Amino acid sequence: MNLKLRLTFLSFLQFFVWGAWLTTLGTYGFSYKQWSGAEFGAVFSTLGIASIFMPALMGIIADKWVNAEKLYGTLHILYGITLFLLARTDDPTTFFWILLIGMCFYMPTLSLSNSVSYKLLKDSHYDVVKVFPKIRVWGTIGFIAAMWCTNIFSDERSFSETGISIGNTFANIFGNSLNANQFYFAGIFAVVLGIFAFFLPKCPPPRLMGKESTLAQKLGLDAFKLFKEKKMALFFIFSMFLGAALQLTNMYGDTFLKDFGNVAAFKDSAVVQYSTMIISISQISETLFILAIPFFLYKFGIKKVMLISMFAWVLRFGFFSLGGPEGFGLVLIIFSNIIYGMAFDFFNISGSLFVESTTDSKIRSSAQGLFMMMTNGFGAILGSAASGWLISTYYTTVDGGKMWPDIWLVFAVYALIVALAFALMFKHKHDPARMAQIKH
């Protein structure tokens, strides 16, 4: 198996083992387990808590002491084990702690997968800007495949009677419920990915530190000195704000569509029976926009690409606000999912390449971990905490229903404010030659 094919397989499973449960976690807790917001709300913060310190910490270890591919494989095996435990957990507090441990294992692999791919592609003299998006797109395909599997084989309201039957058979093997299949799907393939990673080409620590290096340098903490540079500090701060927007989508997207089932006229509508598949249009859209990233980066530069992403978030939330289960409302929901590909990819992947092109090789893994910490760490906590308080305080009816049009409109206004502030504050001159240097 050649290098690009091996990295493609890695990318596919990297996101398959996340997509199997990420967008349906809210539905699992609120609709299936019937946990209250107070009991289950904190679960969404586990991604953020783990991302505050684990990606940076694992990046330091990969930079200094342990082969990145071995560290990556070990983390996925441990992550898979926690998913098996989640499927058998009925207490929401216990669920929170197990998921937090699982996220401590998984979240660092997002940045480590980038570091491993960049390292191996550079060693083989590939143009990373051109080649990596074509590999990374298979991660999105893996996420889509996982969501479809969950919708078909792990959803009691699935459109497929055959899928429900097969799902029940699978659940009986493990002595668990149909809805818990999503955790088994993710856990099994996480272990497979972990084992596969041990057979990748070696990615040893750079170990570029000399005897004169400071303690901060030896511990990898020097990546935080990037905050001293105004441009990098702004980049990381806005990464946090955009990370909050992404968390809103993960938390509420599938639940929003499923809630149409509470209305008698819409209980058998497509948005209810195919909710996870409809949300997966977002990931299908990603596959197209990922492939467009090299063109946009070379043509417009990092600032304009990130601005496009931010305004795409405005449309993402705005279309959801006006959306509905049929007619033009359904068209807007589909448009919202299509625009998500641009909103997500143009910031996250372009941001990762920006970090790769503007940081010293000695701290590159640590810097990638720092980027993930700001987006999936502080950003996720900001998004989950602020939105949870806002919705429960102002946008929940007396019978517990959610005022979804108003909720999505508030999110759209938030994204617009972030975009305008970024346009005014972040200064960056586009240099196509600088981007081209990433390949060596």
Short mmCIF file of N, CA and C in Angstrom, two decimals, residues 50-60 104 107-108 111-112 365-366 368-370 372-373:
data_model
loop_
_atom_site.label_atom_id
_atom_site.label_comp_id
_atom_site.label_asym_id
_atom_site.label_seq_id
_atom_site.Cartn_x
_atom_site.Cartn_y
_atom_site.Cartn_z
N ALA A 50 -11.22 18.46 27.35
CA ALA A 50 -10.10 17.63 26.91
C ALA A 50 -9.20 18.40 25.94
N SER A 51 -9.80 19.25 25.11
CA SER A 51 -9.02 19.95 24.09
C SER A 51 -8.20 21.12 24.65
N ILE A 52 -8.49 21.52 25.88
CA ILE A 52 -7.72 22.62 26.46
C ILE A 52 -6.26 22.23 26.67
N PHE A 53 -6.05 21.00 27.14
CA PHE A 53 -4.68 20.63 27.49
C PHE A 53 -4.14 19.40 26.77
N MET A 54 -5.01 18.47 26.36
CA MET A 54 -4.51 17.21 25.81
C MET A 54 -3.83 17.33 24.44
N PRO A 55 -4.40 18.07 23.45
CA PRO A 55 -3.69 18.19 22.17
C PRO A 55 -2.31 18.82 22.32
N ALA A 56 -2.22 19.89 23.12
CA ALA A 56 -0.93 20.54 23.32
C ALA A 56 0.04 19.60 24.04
N LEU A 57 -0.46 18.89 25.06
CA LEU A 57 0.39 17.97 25.81
C LEU A 57 0.90 16.84 24.93
N MET A 58 0.01 16.24 24.16
CA MET A 58 0.42 15.15 23.27
C MET A 58 1.33 15.67 22.15
N GLY A 59 1.10 16.91 21.72
CA GLY A 59 1.99 17.50 20.73
C GLY A 59 3.39 17.66 21.27
N ILE A 60 3.49 18.05 22.53
CA ILE A 60 4.80 18.17 23.19
C ILE A 60 5.50 16.81 23.24
N CYS A 104 -10.16 12.81 26.12
CA CYS A 104 -8.74 13.05 26.41
C CYS A 104 -7.86 12.18 25.52
N MET A 107 -9.20 13.64 21.24
CA MET A 107 -8.97 14.99 20.72
C MET A 107 -7.53 15.25 20.28
N PRO A 108 -6.51 14.73 20.97
CA PRO A 108 -5.14 14.95 20.48
C PRO A 108 -4.87 14.31 19.13
N SER A 111 -4.98 16.67 15.83
CA SER A 111 -3.78 17.40 15.44
C SER A 111 -2.64 16.45 15.11
N LEU A 112 -2.55 15.32 15.83
CA LEU A 112 -1.50 14.35 15.54
C LEU A 112 -1.64 13.76 14.14
N SER A 365 4.39 20.53 15.99
CA SER A 365 3.35 19.68 16.56
C SER A 365 2.68 20.36 17.73
N SER A 366 3.48 21.06 18.55
CA SER A 366 2.93 21.78 19.69
C SER A 366 2.02 22.91 19.22
N GLN A 368 0.33 23.01 16.38
CA GLN A 368 -0.91 22.40 15.89
C GLN A 368 -1.81 22.03 17.06
N GLY A 369 -1.21 21.53 18.14
CA GLY A 369 -1.98 21.22 19.33
C GLY A 369 -2.61 22.46 19.95
N LEU A 370 -1.86 23.56 19.89
CA LEU A 370 -2.37 24.84 20.41
C LEU A 370 -3.57 25.32 19.59
N MET A 372 -5.66 23.39 17.94
CA MET A 372 -6.78 22.55 18.30
C MET A 372 -7.33 22.91 19.68
N MET A 373 -6.43 23.31 20.59
CA MET A 373 -6.87 23.70 21.93
C MET A 373 -7.80 24.91 21.88
#
